Coordinates of C-alpha atoms in Angstrom, one line a residue:
X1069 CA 37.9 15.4 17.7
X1070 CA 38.6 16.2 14.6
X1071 CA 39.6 20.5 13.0
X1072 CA 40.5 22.0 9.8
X1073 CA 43.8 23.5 9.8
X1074 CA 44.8 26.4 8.0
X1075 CA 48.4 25.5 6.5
X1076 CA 50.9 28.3 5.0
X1077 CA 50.5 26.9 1.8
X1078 CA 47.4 27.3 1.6
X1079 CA 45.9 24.0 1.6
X1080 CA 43.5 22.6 4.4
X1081 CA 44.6 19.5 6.7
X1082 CA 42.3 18.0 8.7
X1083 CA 43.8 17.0 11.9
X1084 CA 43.2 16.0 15.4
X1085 CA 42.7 17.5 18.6
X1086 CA 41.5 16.8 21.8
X1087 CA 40.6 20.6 22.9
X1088 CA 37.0 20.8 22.4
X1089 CA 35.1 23.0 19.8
X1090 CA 34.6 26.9 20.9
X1091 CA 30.8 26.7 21.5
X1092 CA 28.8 29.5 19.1
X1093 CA 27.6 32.0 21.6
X1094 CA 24.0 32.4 21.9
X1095 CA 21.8 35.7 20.8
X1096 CA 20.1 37.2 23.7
X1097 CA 17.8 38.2 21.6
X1098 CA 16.7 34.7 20.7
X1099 CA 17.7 32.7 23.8
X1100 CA 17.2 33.8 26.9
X1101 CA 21.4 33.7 28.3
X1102 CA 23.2 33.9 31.8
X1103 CA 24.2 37.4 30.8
X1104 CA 21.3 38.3 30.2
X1105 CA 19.7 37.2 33.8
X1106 CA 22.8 39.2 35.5
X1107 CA 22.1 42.6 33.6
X1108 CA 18.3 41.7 34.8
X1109 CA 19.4 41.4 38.0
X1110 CA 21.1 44.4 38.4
X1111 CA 18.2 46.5 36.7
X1112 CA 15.7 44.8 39.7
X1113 CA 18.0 45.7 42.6
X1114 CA 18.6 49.0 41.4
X1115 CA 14.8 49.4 40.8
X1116 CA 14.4 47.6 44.2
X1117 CA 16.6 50.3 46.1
X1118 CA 14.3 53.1 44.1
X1119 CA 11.2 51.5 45.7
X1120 CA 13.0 52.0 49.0
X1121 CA 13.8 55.2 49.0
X1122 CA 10.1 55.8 47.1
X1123 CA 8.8 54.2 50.7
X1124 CA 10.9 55.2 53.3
X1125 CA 9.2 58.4 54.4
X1126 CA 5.8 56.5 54.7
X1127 CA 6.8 54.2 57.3
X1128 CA 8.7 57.1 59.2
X1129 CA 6.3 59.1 59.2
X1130 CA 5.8 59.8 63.0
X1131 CA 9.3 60.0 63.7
X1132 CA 9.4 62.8 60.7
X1133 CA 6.7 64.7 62.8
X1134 CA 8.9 65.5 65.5
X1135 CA 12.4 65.6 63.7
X1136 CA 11.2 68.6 61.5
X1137 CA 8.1 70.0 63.7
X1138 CA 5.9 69.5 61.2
X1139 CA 1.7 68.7 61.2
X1140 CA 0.0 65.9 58.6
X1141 CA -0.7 68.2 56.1
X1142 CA 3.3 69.3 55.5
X1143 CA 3.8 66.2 55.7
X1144 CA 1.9 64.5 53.0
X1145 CA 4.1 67.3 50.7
X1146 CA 6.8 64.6 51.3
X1147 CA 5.0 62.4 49.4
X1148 CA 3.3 64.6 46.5
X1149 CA 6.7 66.3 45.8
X1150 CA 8.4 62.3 45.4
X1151 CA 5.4 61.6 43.0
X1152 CA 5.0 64.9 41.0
X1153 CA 8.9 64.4 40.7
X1154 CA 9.1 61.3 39.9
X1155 CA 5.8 62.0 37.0
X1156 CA 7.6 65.8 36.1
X1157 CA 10.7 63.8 35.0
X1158 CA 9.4 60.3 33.1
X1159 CA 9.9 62.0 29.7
X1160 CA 13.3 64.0 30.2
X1161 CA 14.9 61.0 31.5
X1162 CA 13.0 59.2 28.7
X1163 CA 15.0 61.2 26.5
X1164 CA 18.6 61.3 28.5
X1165 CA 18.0 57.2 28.3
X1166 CA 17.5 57.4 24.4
X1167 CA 20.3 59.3 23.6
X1168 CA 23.3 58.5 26.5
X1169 CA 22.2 55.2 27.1
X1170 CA 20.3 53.0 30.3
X1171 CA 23.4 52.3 32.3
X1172 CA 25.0 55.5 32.4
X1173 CA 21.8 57.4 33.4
X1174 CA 20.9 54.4 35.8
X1175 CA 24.1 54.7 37.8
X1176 CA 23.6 58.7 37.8
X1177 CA 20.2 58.4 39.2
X1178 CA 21.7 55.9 42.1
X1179 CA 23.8 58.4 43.1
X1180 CA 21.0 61.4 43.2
X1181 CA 19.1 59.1 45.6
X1182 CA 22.0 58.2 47.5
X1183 CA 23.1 62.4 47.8
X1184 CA 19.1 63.0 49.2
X1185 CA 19.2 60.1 51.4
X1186 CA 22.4 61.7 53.0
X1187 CA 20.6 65.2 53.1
X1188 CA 17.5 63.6 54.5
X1189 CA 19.5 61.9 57.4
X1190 CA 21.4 65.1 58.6
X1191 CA 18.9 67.8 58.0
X1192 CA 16.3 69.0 60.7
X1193 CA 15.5 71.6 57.8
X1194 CA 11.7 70.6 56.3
X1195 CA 12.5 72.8 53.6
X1196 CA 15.8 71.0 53.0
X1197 CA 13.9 67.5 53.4
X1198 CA 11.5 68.6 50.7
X1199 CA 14.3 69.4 48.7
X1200 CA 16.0 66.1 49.3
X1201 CA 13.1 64.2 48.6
X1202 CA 12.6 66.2 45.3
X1203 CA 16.6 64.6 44.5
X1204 CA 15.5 61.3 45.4
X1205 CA 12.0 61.3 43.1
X1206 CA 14.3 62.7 40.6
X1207 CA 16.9 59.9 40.8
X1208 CA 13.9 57.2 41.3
X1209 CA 12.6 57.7 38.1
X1210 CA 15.9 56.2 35.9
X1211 CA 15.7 53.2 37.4
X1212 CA 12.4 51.9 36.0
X1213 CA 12.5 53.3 32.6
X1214 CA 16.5 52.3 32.3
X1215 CA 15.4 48.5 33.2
X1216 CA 12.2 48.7 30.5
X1217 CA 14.9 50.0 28.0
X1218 CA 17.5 47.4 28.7
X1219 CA 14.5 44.3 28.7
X1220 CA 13.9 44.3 24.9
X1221 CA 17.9 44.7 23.6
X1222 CA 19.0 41.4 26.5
X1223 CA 15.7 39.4 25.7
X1224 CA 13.4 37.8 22.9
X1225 CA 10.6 39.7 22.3
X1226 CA 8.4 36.5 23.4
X1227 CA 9.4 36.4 27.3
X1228 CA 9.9 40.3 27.5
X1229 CA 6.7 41.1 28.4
X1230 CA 7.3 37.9 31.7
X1231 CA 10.4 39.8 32.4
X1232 CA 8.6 42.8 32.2
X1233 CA 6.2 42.2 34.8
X1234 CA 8.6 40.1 36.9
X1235 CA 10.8 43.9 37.0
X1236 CA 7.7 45.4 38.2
X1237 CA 6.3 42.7 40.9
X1238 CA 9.8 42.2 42.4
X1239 CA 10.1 45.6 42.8
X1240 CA 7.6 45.8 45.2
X1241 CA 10.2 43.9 47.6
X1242 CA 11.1 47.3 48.1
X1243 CA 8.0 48.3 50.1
X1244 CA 8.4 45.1 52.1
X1245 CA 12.1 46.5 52.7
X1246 CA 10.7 49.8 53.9
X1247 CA 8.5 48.2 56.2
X1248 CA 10.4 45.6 57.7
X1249 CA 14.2 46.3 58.0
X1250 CA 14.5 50.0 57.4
X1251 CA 11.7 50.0 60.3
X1252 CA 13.6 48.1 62.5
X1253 CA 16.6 49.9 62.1
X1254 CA 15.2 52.8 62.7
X1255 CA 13.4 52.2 66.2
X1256 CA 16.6 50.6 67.0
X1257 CA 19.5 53.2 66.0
X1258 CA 17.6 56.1 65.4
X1259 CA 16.7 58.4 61.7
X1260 CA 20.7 59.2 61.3
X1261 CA 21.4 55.5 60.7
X1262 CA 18.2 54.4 59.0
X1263 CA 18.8 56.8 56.4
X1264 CA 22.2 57.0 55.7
X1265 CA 21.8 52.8 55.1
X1266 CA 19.8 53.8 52.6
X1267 CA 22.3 56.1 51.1
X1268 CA 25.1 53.5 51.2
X1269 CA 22.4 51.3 49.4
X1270 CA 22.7 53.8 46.8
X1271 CA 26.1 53.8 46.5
X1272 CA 26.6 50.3 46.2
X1273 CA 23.8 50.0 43.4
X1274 CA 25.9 52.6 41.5
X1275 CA 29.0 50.5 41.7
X1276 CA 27.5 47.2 40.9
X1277 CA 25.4 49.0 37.8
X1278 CA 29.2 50.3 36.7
X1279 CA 29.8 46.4 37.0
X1280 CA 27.1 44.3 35.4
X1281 CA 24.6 46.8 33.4
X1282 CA 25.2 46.8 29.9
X1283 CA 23.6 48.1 27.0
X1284 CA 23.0 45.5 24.7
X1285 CA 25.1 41.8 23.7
X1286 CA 28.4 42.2 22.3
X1287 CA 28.9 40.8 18.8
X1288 CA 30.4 37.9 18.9
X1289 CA 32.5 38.4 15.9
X1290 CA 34.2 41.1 18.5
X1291 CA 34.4 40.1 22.1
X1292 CA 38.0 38.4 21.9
X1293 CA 39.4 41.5 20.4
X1294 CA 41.4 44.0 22.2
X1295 CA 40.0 47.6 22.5
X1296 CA 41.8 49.4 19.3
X1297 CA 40.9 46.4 17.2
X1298 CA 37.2 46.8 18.4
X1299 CA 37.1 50.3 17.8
X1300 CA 39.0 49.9 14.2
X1301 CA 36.1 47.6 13.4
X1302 CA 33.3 49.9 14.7
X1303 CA 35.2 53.0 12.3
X1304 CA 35.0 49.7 9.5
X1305 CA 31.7 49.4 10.0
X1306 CA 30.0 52.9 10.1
X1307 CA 32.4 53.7 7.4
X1308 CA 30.8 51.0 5.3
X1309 CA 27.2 52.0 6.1
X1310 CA 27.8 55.4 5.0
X1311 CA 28.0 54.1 1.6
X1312 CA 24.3 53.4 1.7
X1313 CA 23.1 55.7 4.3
X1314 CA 21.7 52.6 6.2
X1315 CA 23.6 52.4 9.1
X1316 CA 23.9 56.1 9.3
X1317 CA 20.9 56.4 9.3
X1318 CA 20.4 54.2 12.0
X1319 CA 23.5 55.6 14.5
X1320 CA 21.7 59.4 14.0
X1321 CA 20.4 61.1 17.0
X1322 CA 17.1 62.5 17.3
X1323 CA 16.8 66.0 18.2
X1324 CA 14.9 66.8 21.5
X1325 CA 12.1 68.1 19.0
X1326 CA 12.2 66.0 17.1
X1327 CA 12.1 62.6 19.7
X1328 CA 9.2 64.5 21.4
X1329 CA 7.3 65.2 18.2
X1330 CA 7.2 61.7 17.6
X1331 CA 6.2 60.3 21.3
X1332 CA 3.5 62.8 22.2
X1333 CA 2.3 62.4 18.6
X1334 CA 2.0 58.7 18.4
X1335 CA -1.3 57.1 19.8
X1336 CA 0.1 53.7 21.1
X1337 CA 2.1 56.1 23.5
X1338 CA -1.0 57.8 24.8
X1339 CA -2.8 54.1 25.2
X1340 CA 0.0 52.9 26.8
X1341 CA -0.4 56.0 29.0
X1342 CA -4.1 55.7 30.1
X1343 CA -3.7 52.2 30.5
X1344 CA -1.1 53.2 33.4
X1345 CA -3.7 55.8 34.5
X1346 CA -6.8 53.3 35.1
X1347 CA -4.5 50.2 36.0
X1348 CA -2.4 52.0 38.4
X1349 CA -4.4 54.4 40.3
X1350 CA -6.6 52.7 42.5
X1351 CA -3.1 50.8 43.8
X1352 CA -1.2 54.1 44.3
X1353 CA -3.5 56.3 46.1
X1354 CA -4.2 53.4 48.7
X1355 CA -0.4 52.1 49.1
X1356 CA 0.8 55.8 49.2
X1357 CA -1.9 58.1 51.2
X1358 CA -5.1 57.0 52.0
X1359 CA -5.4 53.4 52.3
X1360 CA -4.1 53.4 55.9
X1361 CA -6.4 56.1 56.7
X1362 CA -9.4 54.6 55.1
X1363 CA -8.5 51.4 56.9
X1364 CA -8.2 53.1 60.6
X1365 CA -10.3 55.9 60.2
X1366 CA -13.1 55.2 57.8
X1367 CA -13.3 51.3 58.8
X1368 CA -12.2 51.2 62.7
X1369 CA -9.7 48.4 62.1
X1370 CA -6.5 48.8 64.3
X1371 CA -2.9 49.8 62.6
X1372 CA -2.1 46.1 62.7
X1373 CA -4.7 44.5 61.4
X1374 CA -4.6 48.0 58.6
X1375 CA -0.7 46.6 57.9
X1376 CA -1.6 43.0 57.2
X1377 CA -3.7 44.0 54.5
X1378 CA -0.7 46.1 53.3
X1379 CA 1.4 42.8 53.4
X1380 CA -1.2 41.1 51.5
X1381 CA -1.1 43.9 48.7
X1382 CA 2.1 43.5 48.3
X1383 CA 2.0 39.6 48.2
X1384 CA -0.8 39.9 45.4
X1385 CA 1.3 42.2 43.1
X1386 CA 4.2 39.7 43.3
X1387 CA 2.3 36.8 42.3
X1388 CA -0.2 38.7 40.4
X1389 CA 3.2 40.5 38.1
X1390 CA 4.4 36.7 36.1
X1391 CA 1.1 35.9 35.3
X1392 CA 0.0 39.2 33.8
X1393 CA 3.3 38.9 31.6
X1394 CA 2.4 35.5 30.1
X1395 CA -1.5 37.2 29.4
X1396 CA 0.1 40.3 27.9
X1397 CA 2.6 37.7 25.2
X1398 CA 0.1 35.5 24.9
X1399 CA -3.0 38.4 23.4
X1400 CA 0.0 40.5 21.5
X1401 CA -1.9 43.4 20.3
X1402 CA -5.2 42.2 21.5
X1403 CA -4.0 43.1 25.2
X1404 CA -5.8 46.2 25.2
X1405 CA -8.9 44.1 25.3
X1406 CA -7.7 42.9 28.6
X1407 CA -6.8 46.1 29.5
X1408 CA -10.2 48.1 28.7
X1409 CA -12.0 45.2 30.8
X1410 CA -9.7 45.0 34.1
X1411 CA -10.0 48.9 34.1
X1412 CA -13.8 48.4 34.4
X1413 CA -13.7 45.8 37.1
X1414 CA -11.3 47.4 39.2
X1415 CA -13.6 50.2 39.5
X1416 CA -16.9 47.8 39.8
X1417 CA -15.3 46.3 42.7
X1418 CA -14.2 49.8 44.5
X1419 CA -17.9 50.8 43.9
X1420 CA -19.5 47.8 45.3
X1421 CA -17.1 47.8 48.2
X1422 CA -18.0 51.6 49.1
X1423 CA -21.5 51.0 48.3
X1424 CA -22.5 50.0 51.6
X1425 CA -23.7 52.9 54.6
X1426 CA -21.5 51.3 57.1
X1427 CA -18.4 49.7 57.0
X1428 CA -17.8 46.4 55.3
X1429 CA -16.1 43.4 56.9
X1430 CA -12.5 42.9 57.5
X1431 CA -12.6 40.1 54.8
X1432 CA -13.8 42.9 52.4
X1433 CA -10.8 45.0 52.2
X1434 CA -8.6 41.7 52.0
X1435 CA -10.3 40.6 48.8
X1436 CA -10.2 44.5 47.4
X1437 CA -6.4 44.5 47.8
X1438 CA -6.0 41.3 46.3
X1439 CA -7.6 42.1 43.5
X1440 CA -7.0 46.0 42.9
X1441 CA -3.1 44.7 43.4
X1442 CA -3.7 41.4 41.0
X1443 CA -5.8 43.2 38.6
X1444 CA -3.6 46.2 38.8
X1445 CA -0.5 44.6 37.1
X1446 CA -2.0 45.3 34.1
X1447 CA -1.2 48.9 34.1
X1448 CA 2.4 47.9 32.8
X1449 CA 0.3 46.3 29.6
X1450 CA 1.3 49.9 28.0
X1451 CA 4.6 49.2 28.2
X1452 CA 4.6 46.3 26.1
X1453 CA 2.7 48.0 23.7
X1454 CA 5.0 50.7 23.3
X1455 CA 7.7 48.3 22.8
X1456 CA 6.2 46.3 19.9
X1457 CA 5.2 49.3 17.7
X1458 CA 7.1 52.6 18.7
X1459 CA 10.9 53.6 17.2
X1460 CA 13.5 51.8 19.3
X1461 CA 15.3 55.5 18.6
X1462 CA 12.4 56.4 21.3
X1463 CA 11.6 54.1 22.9
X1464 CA 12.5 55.2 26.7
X1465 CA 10.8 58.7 25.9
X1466 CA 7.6 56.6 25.0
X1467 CA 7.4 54.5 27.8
X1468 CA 8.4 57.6 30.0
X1469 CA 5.1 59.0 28.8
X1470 CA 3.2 56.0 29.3
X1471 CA 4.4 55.6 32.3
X1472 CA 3.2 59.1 34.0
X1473 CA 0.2 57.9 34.0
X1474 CA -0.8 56.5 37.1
X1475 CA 1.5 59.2 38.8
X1476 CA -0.7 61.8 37.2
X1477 CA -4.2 60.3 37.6
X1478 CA -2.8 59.7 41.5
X1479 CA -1.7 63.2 42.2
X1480 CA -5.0 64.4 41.0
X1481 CA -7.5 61.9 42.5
X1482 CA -5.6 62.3 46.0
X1483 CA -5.9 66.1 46.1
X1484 CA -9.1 65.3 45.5
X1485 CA -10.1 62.7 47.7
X1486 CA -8.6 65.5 50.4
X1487 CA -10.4 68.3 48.8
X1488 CA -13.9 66.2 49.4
X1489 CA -13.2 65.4 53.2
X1490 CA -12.2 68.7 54.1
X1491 CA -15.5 69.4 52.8
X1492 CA -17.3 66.8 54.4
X1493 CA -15.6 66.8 57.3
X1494 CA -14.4 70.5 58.0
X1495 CA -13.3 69.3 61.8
X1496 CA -11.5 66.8 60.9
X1497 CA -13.4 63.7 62.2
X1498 CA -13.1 61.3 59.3
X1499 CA -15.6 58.8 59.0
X1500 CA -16.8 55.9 56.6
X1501 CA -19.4 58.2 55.7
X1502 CA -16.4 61.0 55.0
X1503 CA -14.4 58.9 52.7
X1504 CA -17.2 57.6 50.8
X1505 CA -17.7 60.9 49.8
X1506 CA -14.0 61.9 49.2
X1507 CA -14.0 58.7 47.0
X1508 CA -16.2 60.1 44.4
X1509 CA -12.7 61.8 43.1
X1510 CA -11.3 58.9 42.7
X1511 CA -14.1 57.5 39.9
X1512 CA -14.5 60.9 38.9
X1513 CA -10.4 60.6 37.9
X1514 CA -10.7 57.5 36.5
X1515 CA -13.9 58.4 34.5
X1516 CA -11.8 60.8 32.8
X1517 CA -8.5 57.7 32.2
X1518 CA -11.1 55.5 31.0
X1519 CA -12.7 57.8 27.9
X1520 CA -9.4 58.5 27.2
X1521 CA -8.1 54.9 26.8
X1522 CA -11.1 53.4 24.8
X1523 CA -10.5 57.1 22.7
X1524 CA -6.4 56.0 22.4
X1525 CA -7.6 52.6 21.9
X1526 CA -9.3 53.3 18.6
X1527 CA -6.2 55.6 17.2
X1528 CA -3.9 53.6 17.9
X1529 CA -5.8 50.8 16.3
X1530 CA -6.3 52.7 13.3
X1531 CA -2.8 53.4 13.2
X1532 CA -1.9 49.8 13.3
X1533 CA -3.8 48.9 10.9
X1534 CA -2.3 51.8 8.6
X1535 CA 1.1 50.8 9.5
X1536 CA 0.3 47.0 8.5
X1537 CA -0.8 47.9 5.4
X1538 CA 2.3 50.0 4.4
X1539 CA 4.7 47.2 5.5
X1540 CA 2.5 45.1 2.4
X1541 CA 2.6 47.4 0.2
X1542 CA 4.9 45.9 -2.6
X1543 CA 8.1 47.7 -3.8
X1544 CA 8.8 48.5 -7.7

């Protein structure tokens, strides 16, 4: 092989080596790289070991009757608190993201969960378990937004939207985690253990996020030099930018005011955040509360035959997430399209299925989950969205408001769905009859989601099309 050499003189030789060529390293952002796929990988475990924790409590939720000497209703307050949490702080970590970066607040919110899990294994306190799980639903919501923040920096824009969805179906592994080894180790070593392996997960995210997270690529110009050079040339460079105010201008931090002006004042935010509303509803309220008492209850099936349709659920959104990403790249900003006509099936085929006086078939609840699971994927449609047309500046604010959502559509249509059968049934004897009643919450809920996405649906349109025309506009 053949090299120019640089001689003292100043002239070039060409002469011969056998040391192959340095290869050019590739852009991230235009090829999909090795590096890329390891900070990937430690977003989805951390994300992964969020779901956990998210899960844990429903699965040991007979064991936490006794342990704190508690009835059903205290404690379905361990699950409101871990979603009003985890909804209360999508827009303040939005904002820590945004301005301290996804790794550092990632690793942060690993050890938050880890510190509740420990509280949550010693305490025989319920107040102190509420407060634990309010730690955990606090560190639960970095990991999500931190992994939607690092996708479009690691990725081209073309596959983000596969990777998206791929985050967000692999997560659900978690739930299967929940249900299947945390359960196990539980009934075999008791809550101490079960939960503090669930702390120690925590920990170990934390150290492997201090390991393979990173912000964005390196520049290649810079990655064989040694840490005063790099920081000489990063001094170079904002020095040079000054000059023109560009780069500057693009280092400056947005004020708190300012970022929030800009989120909760830009309609693509808001359609990205009824899309999570009328996608990700229906799933939550059944996965979280009152699927598994519908199931038993309302339908007479037995708790295992209730926990194979859970199974299946979670099967559907896994398989269900990878497709939904190519449909979201493939419509661009036509995806809302999609969006607008999934939200209205999902609620046809809850309708029909509740339609009937008595209970439907065991087959009928099967095909509802794997399509209110499938279907549902498209909740994380907004996300995309955001991505394409809001300030990268912002960027984790705005999906942190598009992604409270579902969290706030669920919290509202399962307070109401208990409102309903307290009313219906004031003695507690839930039947099919009781539920179909308490169910009217949940379309009157999504009533309200779906107005508001075909109503953010036509701003953010408009605004689109007002942006497009400015980027045309010539310049003198």
């Amino acid at each position: 092989m053949w090299r120019v050499v640089k001689q003292r003189n100043g002239r070039d030789q060409i002469s011969s080596t056998n040391q192959p060529a340095t290869a050019v390293a590739k852009d991230p952002r235009e090829h999909v790289t090795g590096r890329a796929i390891a900070v990937w990988l430690a977003a989805l475990i951390t994300y992964i070991v969020a779901i956990v924790g998210r899960t844990s409590m429903g699965v040991a939720g007979v064991e936490a009757l006794d342990r704190f000497h508690i009835n059903a209703s205290q404690l379905a307050v361990f699950t409101a608190v871990q979603v009003g949490v985890y909804a209360l702080a999508q827009i303040p970590t939005g904002i820590i993201i945004d301005r301290v970066g996804a790794k550092k607040t990632m690793i942060v919110g690993a050890l938050i969960m880890a510190l509740g899990q420990v509280i949550i294994a010693f305490s025989t306190s319920y107040p102190l378990a509420v407060i634990a799980r309010v730690f955990i639903g606090a560190g639960d919501a970095t990991a999500f937004l931190g992994a939607m923040r690092l996708l479009p920096a690691w990725f081209p824009l073309r596959v983000t939207p596969l990777f998206t969805q791929l985050t967000a179906g692999l997560g659900q592994l978690g739930q299967f985690i929940s249900a299947v080894p945390f359960l196990a180790i539980l009934h075999a070593a008791g809550w101490v253990p079960a939960f503090l392996s669930l702390s120690t997960a925590g920990l170990l995210i934390a150290i492997v996020g201090m390991i393979a997270l990173a912000e964005a690529p390196e520049d290649t110009s810079t990655v064989k030099m040694s840490l005063r050079e790099r920081r000489a040339a990063k001094k170079a460079a904002k020095a040079a930018g000054a000059d023109d105010g560009v780069s500057a201008a693009a280092d400056e931090k947005l004020a708190i005011g300012q970022t929030l002006k800009i989120v909760t004042t830009h309609p693509v935010c808001w359609q990205g955040f009824f899309t999570h509303w009328t996608g990700l509803m229906h799933q939550c309220i059944f996965t979280l509360l009152w699927g598994m008492p519908l199931m038993t209850l309302g339908m007479g099936l037995k708790p295992s035959e209730a926990s194979v349709v859970l199974v299946i659920n979670t099967l559907s959104v896994i398989i269900a997430g990878p497709l939904m990403g190519m449909v979201s790249a493939r419509t661009g900003r036509d995806r809302i399209k999609v969006v607008v006509a999934i939200a209205f099936i999902n609620m046809v085929v809850w309708i029909a299925f509740l339609a009937p006086s008595n209970p439907p078939a065991y087959w009928a609840i099967i095909v509802v989950n794997i399509l209110m699971a499938g279907l549902g994927a498209m909740s994380n449609f907004g996300f995309d969205s955001v991505r394409e047309e809001v300030d990268r500046k912002v960027l984790a604010t705005g999906t942190g408001l598009a992604n409270m959502g579902g969290f706030v559509a669920t919290m509202l249509a399962a307070q109401g769905v208990g409102f309903l059968l307290d009313i219906a049934a004031p003695d507690g004897n839930y039947t099919w009859e009781t539920f179909r009643i308490g169910w009217l919450a949940v379309v009157g809920v999504w009533l309200i989601g779906f107005v508001g996405l075909l109503v953010a649906k036509r701003a953010a349109a408009r605004f689109v099309t007002q942006q497009s025309r400015f980027e045309l506009e010539p310049t003198e």
